Amino acid sequence: MIDQKRVLVTGGAGFIGSHLCRRLIDEGNDVLCVDNLYTGRKSNLFGLLNNVNFEFLRHDITFPLFIEVDEIYNLACPASPIHYQNDPVQTTKVNVHGSINMLGLAKRVKAKIFQASTSEVYGDPTVHPQPENYAGNVNCIGRRSCYDEGKRCAETLFFDYHRQHDLNIKVARIFNTYGPNMHPNDGRVVSNFIIQALLEKPITIFGDGSQTRSFCYIDDLIEAITRLMATSDDVTGPINIGNPDEFQIIELAEKVIELTGSRSELVFKNLPEDDPKQRRPDIALAGQTLKWQPQVKIEEGLKKTIEYFEVLLSHL
């Protein structure tokens, strides 16, 4: 294929990365998936490993990578508090050193590069919903700061490379995303609730459950990411990507119990340090720039995610 793009996806064996790899392969691209498998899993790449246009490389991007590509999607980083707090120094390294290495690669080969940033750059927000021009309320020395501040520093690096080296960058701030291929032990609220419900175990709620989150289904997220990469060079972001439908955590737990038919009871524990009380994206910019709106409602997305975990648990 003459116009086939060579695309690098770091963190490509992870939850979001594996879905992105599939989308890019379906579009006819040549895809190199790079992952050190700290949280990513080869099982997420089922059906891709034998595709002639797909290649997997086990590699840690805190070390340089010397390849030739046309586009880079930088998704490498543990995204759940359990995993990123388990090795906070490495979490900071992958955000800072990893970004520097990927930006250096993009500069050398003149590739367009995407950064998967996060709603965590807003910290525990005092503005609701959160627009892109909100500077955030982040504790720079807390247990979550290796991820929060790491992602903020990564954004700084991306925009400095853009200004100093005229690099073509795209930055998306991803809000809570869920769907098949989530890690079963990532400690995130959707996967936690579903697994606890399917196993008929008590569903753990931190705090009183009144804190809110907005949940975006993975297919909607991938559509937004690929649209952002296809925009003109003057569109850099950051752009919020998420679903603005807001739910209390206790409402989510009750919905999961209803959809699984579980007899699980709710148990309440203390709220972790710096856990945001509200999280909802302002996606007006995504609507204007990408002509994008999330399509999958929470009940439909939860049903698909529950089906995935039912199959996963049946093989354990």
PDB file of C-alpha atoms in Angstrom:
ATOM      1  CA  MET A   1       0.000   0.000   0.000  1.00  0.00           C
ATOM      2  CA  ILE A   2       1.673   3.222  -1.186  1.00  0.00           C
ATOM      3  CA  ASP A   3       0.106   5.562   1.407  1.00  0.00           C
ATOM      4  CA  GLN A   4       0.356   3.112   4.320  1.00  0.00           C
ATOM      5  CA  LYS A   5       1.485   4.952   7.458  1.00  0.00           C
ATOM      6  CA  ARG A   6       4.049   3.500   9.856  1.00  0.00           C
ATOM      7  CA  VAL A   7       2.587   4.115  13.317  1.00  0.00           C
ATOM      8  CA  LEU A   8       4.209   3.600  16.721  1.00  0.00           C
ATOM      9  CA  VAL A   9       1.910   3.033  19.711  1.00  0.00           C
ATOM     10  CA  THR A  10       3.694   3.076  23.072  1.00  0.00           C
ATOM     11  CA  GLY A  11       1.744   1.339  25.809  1.00  0.00           C
ATOM     12  CA  GLY A  12       0.027  -0.509  22.981  1.00  0.00           C
ATOM     13  CA  ALA A  13      -0.678  -3.677  24.981  1.00  0.00           C
ATOM     14  CA  GLY A  14      -2.626  -1.730  27.588  1.00  0.00           C
ATOM     15  CA  PHE A  15      -6.357  -1.088  27.816  1.00  0.00           C
ATOM     16  CA  ILE A  16      -6.574   1.972  25.559  1.00  0.00           C
ATOM     17  CA  GLY A  17      -3.498   1.105  23.501  1.00  0.00           C
ATOM     18  CA  SER A  18      -4.799  -2.294  22.408  1.00  0.00           C
ATOM     19  CA  HIS A  19      -8.051  -0.791  21.136  1.00  0.00           C
ATOM     20  CA  LEU A  20      -6.093   1.911  19.330  1.00  0.00           C
ATOM     21  CA  CYS A  21      -3.822  -0.684  17.683  1.00  0.00           C
ATOM     22  CA  ARG A  22      -6.890  -2.522  16.367  1.00  0.00           C
ATOM     23  CA  ARG A  23      -8.366   0.678  14.972  1.00  0.00           C
ATOM     24  CA  LEU A  24      -5.088   1.605  13.251  1.00  0.00           C
ATOM     25  CA  ILE A  25      -4.706  -1.897  11.763  1.00  0.00           C
ATOM     26  CA  ASP A  26      -8.316  -1.815  10.533  1.00  0.00           C
ATOM     27  CA  GLU A  27      -7.495   1.460   8.766  1.00  0.00           C
ATOM     28  CA  GLY A  28      -4.650  -0.262   6.872  1.00  0.00           C
ATOM     29  CA  ASN A  29      -1.665   1.105   8.785  1.00  0.00           C
ATOM     30  CA  ASP A  30       1.601  -0.646   9.645  1.00  0.00           C
ATOM     31  CA  VAL A  31       1.636  -0.663  13.461  1.00  0.00           C
ATOM     32  CA  LEU A  32       4.514  -1.157  15.897  1.00  0.00           C
ATOM     33  CA  CYS A  33       3.200  -1.776  19.409  1.00  0.00           C
ATOM     34  CA  VAL A  34       5.777  -1.064  22.126  1.00  0.00           C
ATOM     35  CA  ASP A  35       5.082  -2.067  25.733  1.00  0.00           C
ATOM     36  CA  ASN A  36       7.174  -3.238  28.701  1.00  0.00           C
ATOM     37  CA  LEU A  37       4.144  -5.244  29.947  1.00  0.00           C
ATOM     38  CA  TYR A  38       4.186  -3.692  33.430  1.00  0.00           C
ATOM     39  CA  THR A  39       0.415  -3.314  33.191  1.00  0.00           C
ATOM     40  CA  GLY A  40      -0.149  -4.162  29.525  1.00  0.00           C
ATOM     41  CA  ARG A  41      -0.940  -7.756  28.564  1.00  0.00           C
ATOM     42  CA  LYS A  42      -0.259  -9.718  25.394  1.00  0.00           C
ATOM     43  CA  SER A  43      -3.738 -11.228  25.695  1.00  0.00           C
ATOM     44  CA  ASN A  44      -5.108  -7.771  24.830  1.00  0.00           C
ATOM     45  CA  LEU A  45      -3.470  -8.185  21.419  1.00  0.00           C
ATOM     46  CA  PHE A  46      -5.252 -11.425  20.587  1.00  0.00           C
ATOM     47  CA  GLY A  47      -5.819 -11.628  16.842  1.00  0.00           C
ATOM     48  CA  LEU A  48      -3.240  -8.936  16.076  1.00  0.00           C
ATOM     49  CA  LEU A  49       0.015 -10.797  16.694  1.00  0.00           C
ATOM     50  CA  ASN A  50      -0.312 -12.841  13.493  1.00  0.00           C
ATOM     51  CA  ASN A  51      -1.238  -9.829  11.336  1.00  0.00           C
ATOM     52  CA  VAL A  52       1.442  -9.024   8.770  1.00  0.00           C
ATOM     53  CA  ASN A  53       0.998  -5.282   9.425  1.00  0.00           C
ATOM     54  CA  PHE A  54       1.393  -5.587  13.217  1.00  0.00           C
ATOM     55  CA  GLU A  55       4.570  -5.960  15.239  1.00  0.00           C
ATOM     56  CA  PHE A  56       5.064  -6.178  19.019  1.00  0.00           C
ATOM     57  CA  LEU A  57       8.241  -5.039  20.782  1.00  0.00           C
ATOM     58  CA  ARG A  58       8.821  -5.423  24.506  1.00  0.00           C
ATOM     59  CA  HIS A  59      10.617  -2.232  25.454  1.00  0.00           C
ATOM     60  CA  ASP A  60      10.668   0.424  28.193  1.00  0.00           C
ATOM     61  CA  ILE A  61      10.476   3.904  26.650  1.00  0.00           C
ATOM     62  CA  THR A  62      12.538   5.414  29.465  1.00  0.00           C
ATOM     63  CA  PHE A  63      15.314   4.082  27.216  1.00  0.00           C
ATOM     64  CA  PRO A  64      15.691   5.477  23.657  1.00  0.00           C
ATOM     65  CA  LEU A  65      14.143   3.738  20.688  1.00  0.00           C
ATOM     66  CA  PHE A  66      15.719   4.010  17.230  1.00  0.00           C
ATOM     67  CA  ILE A  67      13.141   3.319  14.521  1.00  0.00           C
ATOM     68  CA  GLU A  68      11.562   5.001  11.505  1.00  0.00           C
ATOM     69  CA  VAL A  69       7.882   5.979  11.813  1.00  0.00           C
ATOM     70  CA  ASP A  70       5.402   8.521  10.452  1.00  0.00           C
ATOM     71  CA  GLU A  71       3.212   8.930  13.537  1.00  0.00           C
ATOM     72  CA  ILE A  72       3.596   8.277  17.265  1.00  0.00           C
ATOM     73  CA  TYR A  73       0.876   7.719  19.841  1.00  0.00           C
ATOM     74  CA  ASN A  74       2.451   8.005  23.301  1.00  0.00           C
ATOM     75  CA  LEU A  75       0.222   6.099  25.727  1.00  0.00           C
ATOM     76  CA  ALA A  76       2.909   4.417  27.860  1.00  0.00           C
ATOM     77  CA  CYS A  77       2.215   4.936  31.573  1.00  0.00           C
ATOM     78  CA  PRO A  78       0.365   3.020  34.294  1.00  0.00           C
ATOM     79  CA  ALA A  79      -2.960   4.812  34.685  1.00  0.00           C
ATOM     80  CA  SER A  80      -4.548   3.371  37.820  1.00  0.00           C
ATOM     81  CA  PRO A  81      -3.585   4.535  41.343  1.00  0.00           C
ATOM     82  CA  ILE A  82      -2.709   0.994  42.459  1.00  0.00           C
ATOM     83  CA  HIS A  83      -0.198   0.550  39.657  1.00  0.00           C
ATOM     84  CA  TYR A  84       1.327   4.019  39.456  1.00  0.00           C
ATOM     85  CA  GLN A  85       1.692   4.305  43.252  1.00  0.00           C
ATOM     86  CA  ASN A  86       3.379   0.889  43.398  1.00  0.00           C
ATOM     87  CA  ASP A  87       6.456   2.378  41.683  1.00  0.00           C
ATOM     88  CA  PRO A  88       6.069   6.161  41.795  1.00  0.00           C
ATOM     89  CA  VAL A  89       9.632   6.915  40.700  1.00  0.00           C
ATOM     90  CA  GLN A  90       9.245   4.816  37.554  1.00  0.00           C
ATOM     91  CA  THR A  91       5.849   6.457  36.929  1.00  0.00           C
ATOM     92  CA  THR A  92       7.514   9.864  36.926  1.00  0.00           C
ATOM     93  CA  LYS A  93      10.337   8.544  34.743  1.00  0.00           C
ATOM     94  CA  VAL A  94       8.017   7.163  32.068  1.00  0.00           C
ATOM     95  CA  ASN A  95       6.187  10.496  31.920  1.00  0.00           C
ATOM     96  CA  VAL A  96       9.334  12.623  31.801  1.00  0.00           C
ATOM     97  CA  HIS A  97      12.168  10.499  30.375  1.00  0.00           C
ATOM     98  CA  GLY A  98       9.731   8.545  28.207  1.00  0.00           C
ATOM     99  CA  SER A  99       8.235  11.720  26.775  1.00  0.00           C
ATOM    100  CA  ILE A 100      11.683  13.172  26.092  1.00  0.00           C
ATOM    101  CA  ASN A 101      12.678   9.989  24.243  1.00  0.00           C
ATOM    102  CA  MET A 102       9.506   9.911  22.153  1.00  0.00           C
ATOM    103  CA  LEU A 103       9.701  13.633  21.402  1.00  0.00           C
ATOM    104  CA  GLY A 104      13.335  13.210  20.402  1.00  0.00           C
ATOM    105  CA  LEU A 105      12.336  10.377  18.071  1.00  0.00           C
ATOM    106  CA  ALA A 106       9.542  12.493  16.580  1.00  0.00           C
ATOM    107  CA  LYS A 107      11.948  15.380  16.067  1.00  0.00           C
ATOM    108  CA  ARG A 108      14.516  13.159  14.324  1.00  0.00           C
ATOM    109  CA  VAL A 109      12.092  11.484  11.919  1.00  0.00           C
ATOM    110  CA  LYS A 110       9.723  14.492  11.632  1.00  0.00           C
ATOM    111  CA  ALA A 111       6.746  12.479  12.875  1.00  0.00           C
ATOM    112  CA  LYS A 112       3.436  13.744  14.190  1.00  0.00           C
ATOM    113  CA  ILE A 113       3.146  12.790  17.885  1.00  0.00           C
ATOM    114  CA  PHE A 114       0.152  12.340  20.187  1.00  0.00           C
ATOM    115  CA  GLN A 115       0.314  12.547  23.979  1.00  0.00           C
ATOM    116  CA  ALA A 116      -2.247  10.748  26.124  1.00  0.00           C
ATOM    117  CA  SER A 117      -2.606  13.227  28.957  1.00  0.00           C
ATOM    118  CA  THR A 118      -5.246  12.952  31.657  1.00  0.00           C
ATOM    119  CA  SER A 119      -7.981  14.676  33.594  1.00  0.00           C
ATOM    120  CA  GLU A 120      -5.694  14.190  36.610  1.00  0.00           C
ATOM    121  CA  VAL A 121      -3.808  17.325  35.507  1.00  0.00           C
ATOM    122  CA  TYR A 122      -6.757  19.204  37.035  1.00  0.00           C
ATOM    123  CA  GLY A 123      -6.220  17.524  40.436  1.00  0.00           C
ATOM    124  CA  ASP A 124      -9.113  17.950  42.868  1.00  0.00           C
ATOM    125  CA  PRO A 125     -10.821  20.674  40.822  1.00  0.00           C
ATOM    126  CA  THR A 126     -12.331  23.856  42.206  1.00  0.00           C
ATOM    127  CA  VAL A 127     -13.938  24.573  38.805  1.00  0.00           C
ATOM    128  CA  HIS A 128     -16.746  22.344  37.529  1.00  0.00           C
ATOM    129  CA  PRO A 129     -16.926  21.112  34.822  1.00  0.00           C
ATOM    130  CA  GLN A 130     -13.253  21.388  33.919  1.00  0.00           C
ATOM    131  CA  PRO A 131     -12.380  23.401  30.758  1.00  0.00           C
ATOM    132  CA  GLU A 132      -8.953  23.182  29.112  1.00  0.00           C
ATOM    133  CA  ASN A 133      -7.938  26.653  30.327  1.00  0.00           C
ATOM    134  CA  TYR A 134      -8.358  25.657  34.005  1.00  0.00           C
ATOM    135  CA  ALA A 135      -4.874  25.391  35.554  1.00  0.00           C
ATOM    136  CA  GLY A 136      -5.892  22.795  38.124  1.00  0.00           C
ATOM    137  CA  ASN A 137      -5.576  22.172  41.855  1.00  0.00           C
ATOM    138  CA  VAL A 138      -2.840  19.565  42.261  1.00  0.00           C
ATOM    139  CA  ASN A 139      -0.898  18.477  45.341  1.00  0.00           C
ATOM    140  CA  CYS A 140       2.666  18.249  44.015  1.00  0.00           C
ATOM    141  CA  ILE A 141       3.955  16.087  46.914  1.00  0.00           C
ATOM    142  CA  GLY A 142       1.036  13.711  47.485  1.00  0.00           C
ATOM    143  CA  ARG A 143       0.831  10.004  46.691  1.00  0.00           C
ATOM    144  CA  ARG A 144      -0.922  10.700  43.392  1.00  0.00           C
ATOM    145  CA  SER A 145       1.521  13.386  42.288  1.00  0.00           C
ATOM    146  CA  CYS A 146       3.888  10.971  40.499  1.00  0.00           C
ATOM    147  CA  TYR A 147       1.086  10.557  37.957  1.00  0.00           C
ATOM    148  CA  ASP A 148      -0.596  13.979  38.173  1.00  0.00           C
ATOM    149  CA  GLU A 149       2.595  16.016  38.035  1.00  0.00           C
ATOM    150  CA  GLY A 150       4.261  13.546  35.686  1.00  0.00           C
ATOM    151  CA  LYS A 151       1.500  14.095  33.134  1.00  0.00           C
ATOM    152  CA  ARG A 152       1.621  17.860  33.669  1.00  0.00           C
ATOM    153  CA  CYS A 153       5.373  17.830  33.028  1.00  0.00           C
ATOM    154  CA  ALA A 154       4.833  15.709  29.909  1.00  0.00           C
ATOM    155  CA  GLU A 155       2.433  18.347  28.573  1.00  0.00           C
ATOM    156  CA  THR A 156       5.064  21.012  29.287  1.00  0.00           C
ATOM    157  CA  LEU A 157       7.652  19.048  27.315  1.00  0.00           C
ATOM    158  CA  PHE A 158       5.291  18.552  24.373  1.00  0.00           C
ATOM    159  CA  PHE A 159       4.496  22.238  24.083  1.00  0.00           C
ATOM    160  CA  ASP A 160       8.139  23.264  24.544  1.00  0.00           C
ATOM    161  CA  TYR A 161       9.174  20.897  21.722  1.00  0.00           C
ATOM    162  CA  HIS A 162       6.355  22.369  19.631  1.00  0.00           C
ATOM    163  CA  ARG A 163       7.489  25.955  20.233  1.00  0.00           C
ATOM    164  CA  GLN A 164      11.235  25.334  20.112  1.00  0.00           C
ATOM    165  CA  HIS A 165      11.435  22.702  17.366  1.00  0.00           C
ATOM    166  CA  ASP A 166       8.153  23.262  15.478  1.00  0.00           C
ATOM    167  CA  LEU A 167       7.113  19.691  16.276  1.00  0.00           C
ATOM    168  CA  ASN A 168       3.632  18.615  15.189  1.00  0.00           C
ATOM    169  CA  ILE A 169       1.975  17.652  18.493  1.00  0.00           C
ATOM    170  CA  LYS A 170      -1.506  16.573  19.595  1.00  0.00           C
ATOM    171  CA  VAL A 171      -2.431  16.490  23.294  1.00  0.00           C
ATOM    172  CA  ALA A 172      -5.646  14.968  24.671  1.00  0.00           C
ATOM    173  CA  ARG A 173      -6.705  15.042  28.314  1.00  0.00           C
ATOM    174  CA  ILE A 174      -8.473  11.729  28.798  1.00  0.00           C
ATOM    175  CA  PHE A 175     -11.210  11.456  31.414  1.00  0.00           C
ATOM    176  CA  ASN A 176     -12.385   8.191  33.020  1.00  0.00           C
ATOM    177  CA  THR A 177     -12.597   5.548  30.302  1.00  0.00           C
ATOM    178  CA  TYR A 178     -13.916   1.997  30.572  1.00  0.00           C
ATOM    179  CA  GLY A 179     -14.589  -1.058  28.420  1.00  0.00           C
ATOM    180  CA  PRO A 180     -13.197  -4.467  27.444  1.00  0.00           C
ATOM    181  CA  ASN A 181      -9.456  -5.073  28.014  1.00  0.00           C
ATOM    182  CA  MET A 182      -9.394  -3.175  31.303  1.00  0.00           C
ATOM    183  CA  HIS A 183      -6.905  -4.768  33.684  1.00  0.00           C
ATOM    184  CA  PRO A 184      -8.868  -6.860  36.216  1.00  0.00           C
ATOM    185  CA  ASN A 185      -6.655  -5.728  39.110  1.00  0.00           C
ATOM    186  CA  ASP A 186      -6.206  -2.068  38.261  1.00  0.00           C
ATOM    187  CA  GLY A 187      -8.304  -0.849  41.168  1.00  0.00           C
ATOM    188  CA  ARG A 188     -10.376   1.453  38.967  1.00  0.00           C
ATOM    189  CA  VAL A 189     -13.949   1.918  39.984  1.00  0.00           C
ATOM    190  CA  VAL A 190     -15.674   0.306  36.964  1.00  0.00           C
ATOM    191  CA  SER A 191     -13.522  -2.832  36.880  1.00  0.00           C
ATOM    192  CA  ASN A 192     -13.564  -3.089  40.683  1.00  0.00           C
ATOM    193  CA  PHE A 193     -17.344  -2.896  40.906  1.00  0.00           C
ATOM    194  CA  ILE A 194     -17.945  -5.333  38.053  1.00  0.00           C
ATOM    195  CA  ILE A 195     -15.551  -7.996  39.340  1.00  0.00           C
ATOM    196  CA  GLN A 196     -16.801  -7.680  42.914  1.00  0.00           C
ATOM    197  CA  ALA A 197     -20.395  -7.958  41.680  1.00  0.00           C
ATOM    198  CA  LEU A 198     -19.703 -10.976  39.450  1.00  0.00           C
ATOM    199  CA  LEU A 199     -17.929 -12.745  42.330  1.00  0.00           C
ATOM    200  CA  GLU A 200     -20.760 -11.828  44.726  1.00  0.00           C
ATOM    201  CA  LYS A 201     -18.279  -9.997  46.939  1.00  0.00           C
ATOM    202  CA  PRO A 202     -19.029  -6.764  48.826  1.00  0.00           C
ATOM    203  CA  ILE A 203     -18.667  -3.717  46.578  1.00  0.00           C
ATOM    204  CA  THR A 204     -16.130  -1.305  48.047  1.00  0.00           C
ATOM    205  CA  ILE A 205     -16.982   2.390  47.976  1.00  0.00           C
ATOM    206  CA  PHE A 206     -14.449   4.920  49.212  1.00  0.00           C
ATOM    207  CA  GLY A 207     -16.018   7.824  51.057  1.00  0.00           C
ATOM    208  CA  ASP A 208     -19.811   8.079  51.156  1.00  0.00           C
ATOM    209  CA  GLY A 209     -20.204   7.515  47.407  1.00  0.00           C
ATOM    210  CA  SER A 210     -21.365  11.072  46.713  1.00  0.00           C
ATOM    211  CA  GLN A 211     -18.217  11.941  44.732  1.00  0.00           C
ATOM    212  CA  THR A 212     -18.888  12.097  41.012  1.00  0.00           C
ATOM    213  CA  ARG A 213     -17.205  10.781  37.875  1.00  0.00           C
ATOM    214  CA  SER A 214     -17.971  10.863  34.161  1.00  0.00           C
ATOM    215  CA  PHE A 215     -17.402   7.624  32.249  1.00  0.00           C
ATOM    216  CA  CYS A 216     -16.488   7.448  28.559  1.00  0.00           C
ATOM    217  CA  TYR A 217     -16.741   4.147  26.668  1.00  0.00           C
ATOM    218  CA  ILE A 218     -13.543   3.066  24.928  1.00  0.00           C
ATOM    219  CA  ASP A 219     -14.977   3.156  21.376  1.00  0.00           C
ATOM    220  CA  ASP A 220     -15.933   6.819  21.801  1.00  0.00           C
ATOM    221  CA  LEU A 221     -12.468   7.651  23.113  1.00  0.00           C
ATOM    222  CA  ILE A 222     -10.658   5.944  20.214  1.00  0.00           C
ATOM    223  CA  GLU A 223     -12.849   7.802  17.717  1.00  0.00           C
ATOM    224  CA  ALA A 224     -11.892  11.124  19.327  1.00  0.00           C
ATOM    225  CA  ILE A 225      -8.169  10.306  19.461  1.00  0.00           C
ATOM    226  CA  THR A 226      -7.989   9.338  15.788  1.00  0.00           C
ATOM    227  CA  ARG A 227      -9.972  12.430  14.806  1.00  0.00           C
ATOM    228  CA  LEU A 228      -7.534  14.610  16.757  1.00  0.00           C
ATOM    229  CA  MET A 229      -4.554  13.061  14.959  1.00  0.00           C
ATOM    230  CA  ALA A 230      -6.247  13.747  11.610  1.00  0.00           C
ATOM    231  CA  THR A 231      -6.787  17.475  12.299  1.00  0.00           C
ATOM    232  CA  SER A 232      -4.668  20.208  10.730  1.00  0.00           C
ATOM    233  CA  ASP A 233      -1.207  20.905  12.131  1.00  0.00           C
ATOM    234  CA  ASP A 234      -2.312  24.087  13.900  1.00  0.00           C
ATOM    235  CA  VAL A 235      -4.602  22.074  16.216  1.00  0.00           C
ATOM    236  CA  THR A 236      -2.367  21.019  19.105  1.00  0.00           C
ATOM    237  CA  GLY A 237      -4.763  20.727  22.019  1.00  0.00           C
ATOM    238  CA  PRO A 238      -4.894  20.151  24.872  1.00  0.00           C
ATOM    239  CA  ILE A 239      -8.420  18.892  24.249  1.00  0.00           C
ATOM    240  CA  ASN A 240     -10.626  17.235  26.860  1.00  0.00           C
ATOM    241  CA  ILE A 241     -11.905  13.820  25.769  1.00  0.00           C
ATOM    242  CA  GLY A 242     -14.587  12.250  27.921  1.00  0.00           C
ATOM    243  CA  ASN A 243     -18.286  11.855  28.496  1.00  0.00           C
ATOM    244  CA  PRO A 244     -19.937  14.770  30.335  1.00  0.00           C
ATOM    245  CA  ASP A 245     -22.720  12.569  31.775  1.00  0.00           C
ATOM    246  CA  GLU A 246     -21.986  12.704  35.499  1.00  0.00           C
ATOM    247  CA  PHE A 247     -22.741   9.982  38.049  1.00  0.00           C
ATOM    248  CA  GLN A 248     -22.275   9.595  41.767  1.00  0.00           C
ATOM    249  CA  ILE A 249     -20.069   6.604  42.595  1.00  0.00           C
ATOM    250  CA  ILE A 250     -22.874   5.049  44.602  1.00  0.00           C
ATOM    251  CA  GLU A 251     -25.164   5.314  41.539  1.00  0.00           C
ATOM    252  CA  LEU A 252     -22.577   3.445  39.470  1.00  0.00           C
ATOM    253  CA  ALA A 253     -22.378   0.687  42.098  1.00  0.00           C
ATOM    254  CA  GLU A 254     -26.154   0.293  42.124  1.00  0.00           C
ATOM    255  CA  LYS A 255     -26.260   0.165  38.298  1.00  0.00           C
ATOM    256  CA  VAL A 256     -23.574  -2.559  38.204  1.00  0.00           C
ATOM    257  CA  ILE A 257     -25.486  -4.621  40.775  1.00  0.00           C
ATOM    258  CA  GLU A 258     -28.645  -4.247  38.696  1.00  0.00           C
ATOM    259  CA  LEU A 259     -26.987  -5.253  35.395  1.00  0.00           C
ATOM    260  CA  THR A 260     -25.114  -8.234  36.862  1.00  0.00           C
ATOM    261  CA  GLY A 261     -28.025  -9.455  38.985  1.00  0.00           C
ATOM    262  CA  SER A 262     -25.582  -9.623  41.885  1.00  0.00           C
ATOM    263  CA  ARG A 263     -26.451  -9.952  45.554  1.00  0.00           C
ATOM    264  CA  SER A 264     -23.376  -7.954  46.563  1.00  0.00           C
ATOM    265  CA  GLU A 265     -23.730  -5.462  49.391  1.00  0.00           C
ATOM    266  CA  LEU A 266     -22.105  -2.036  49.574  1.00  0.00           C
ATOM    267  CA  VAL A 267     -19.274  -1.429  52.048  1.00  0.00           C
ATOM    268  CA  PHE A 268     -17.782   1.995  52.726  1.00  0.00           C
ATOM    269  CA  LYS A 269     -14.130   2.847  53.429  1.00  0.00           C
ATOM    270  CA  ASN A 270     -12.174   6.038  53.991  1.00  0.00           C
ATOM    271  CA  LEU A 271     -11.560   8.249  50.961  1.00  0.00           C
ATOM    272  CA  PRO A 272      -7.918   8.066  49.747  1.00  0.00           C
ATOM    273  CA  GLU A 273      -5.652  11.122  49.918  1.00  0.00           C
ATOM    274  CA  ASP A 274      -6.281  13.722  47.180  1.00  0.00           C
ATOM    275  CA  ASP A 275      -9.095  11.694  45.626  1.00  0.00           C
ATOM    276  CA  PRO A 276     -11.081  14.193  43.500  1.00  0.00           C
ATOM    277  CA  LYS A 277     -14.624  14.889  44.693  1.00  0.00           C
ATOM    278  CA  GLN A 278     -15.867  15.896  41.253  1.00  0.00           C
ATOM    279  CA  ARG A 279     -14.717  15.033  37.767  1.00  0.00           C
ATOM    280  CA  ARG A 280     -16.564  16.055  34.618  1.00  0.00           C
ATOM    281  CA  PRO A 281     -15.132  17.283  31.324  1.00  0.00           C
ATOM    282  CA  ASP A 282     -16.139  20.377  29.454  1.00  0.00           C
ATOM    283  CA  ILE A 283     -16.014  18.949  25.896  1.00  0.00           C
ATOM    284  CA  ALA A 284     -17.126  22.043  23.990  1.00  0.00           C
ATOM    285  CA  LEU A 285     -13.705  22.319  22.338  1.00  0.00           C
ATOM    286  CA  ALA A 286     -13.800  18.670  21.194  1.00  0.00           C
ATOM    287  CA  GLY A 287     -17.250  19.276  19.744  1.00  0.00           C
ATOM    288  CA  GLN A 288     -16.112  22.369  17.842  1.00  0.00           C
ATOM    289  CA  THR A 289     -12.703  21.119  16.708  1.00  0.00           C
ATOM    290  CA  LEU A 290     -13.280  17.395  16.168  1.00  0.00           C
ATOM    291  CA  LYS A 291     -17.039  17.404  15.496  1.00  0.00           C
ATOM    292  CA  TRP A 292     -17.152  14.707  18.159  1.00  0.00           C
ATOM    293  CA  GLN A 293     -19.654  13.721  20.812  1.00  0.00           C
ATOM    294  CA  PRO A 294     -19.700  10.472  22.826  1.00  0.00           C
ATOM    295  CA  GLN A 295     -22.340   8.068  21.522  1.00  0.00           C
ATOM    296  CA  VAL A 296     -22.359   5.127  23.962  1.00  0.00           C
ATOM    297  CA  LYS A 297     -24.625   5.472  26.991  1.00  0.00           C
ATOM    298  CA  ILE A 298     -23.440   4.144  30.352  1.00  0.00           C
ATOM    299  CA  GLU A 299     -25.826   1.165  30.449  1.00  0.00           C
ATOM    300  CA  GLU A 300     -24.816  -0.044  26.970  1.00  0.00           C
ATOM    301  CA  GLY A 301     -21.115   0.339  27.753  1.00  0.00           C
ATOM    302  CA  LEU A 302     -21.415  -1.384  31.127  1.00  0.00           C
ATOM    303  CA  LYS A 303     -23.176  -4.365  29.533  1.00  0.00           C
ATOM    304  CA  LYS A 304     -20.306  -4.833  27.055  1.00  0.00           C
ATOM    305  CA  THR A 305     -17.734  -4.465  29.817  1.00  0.00           C
ATOM    306  CA  ILE A 306     -19.555  -6.935  32.062  1.00  0.00           C
ATOM    307  CA  GLU A 307     -19.623  -9.465  29.204  1.00  0.00           C
ATOM    308  CA  TYR A 308     -15.862  -9.099  28.826  1.00  0.00           C
ATOM    309  CA  PHE A 309     -15.197  -9.705  32.528  1.00  0.00           C
ATOM    310  CA  GLU A 310     -17.609 -12.647  32.605  1.00  0.00           C
ATOM    311  CA  VAL A 311     -15.526 -14.360  29.911  1.00  0.00           C
ATOM    312  CA  LEU A 312     -12.267 -13.365  31.608  1.00  0.00           C
ATOM    313  CA  LEU A 313     -13.336 -14.763  34.983  1.00  0.00           C
ATOM    314  CA  SER A 314     -14.566 -17.980  33.391  1.00  0.00           C
ATOM    315  CA  HIS A 315     -10.994 -18.709  32.242  1.00  0.00           C
ATOM    316  CA  LEU A 316      -9.349 -18.075  35.617  1.00  0.00           C
TER     317      LEU A 316
END
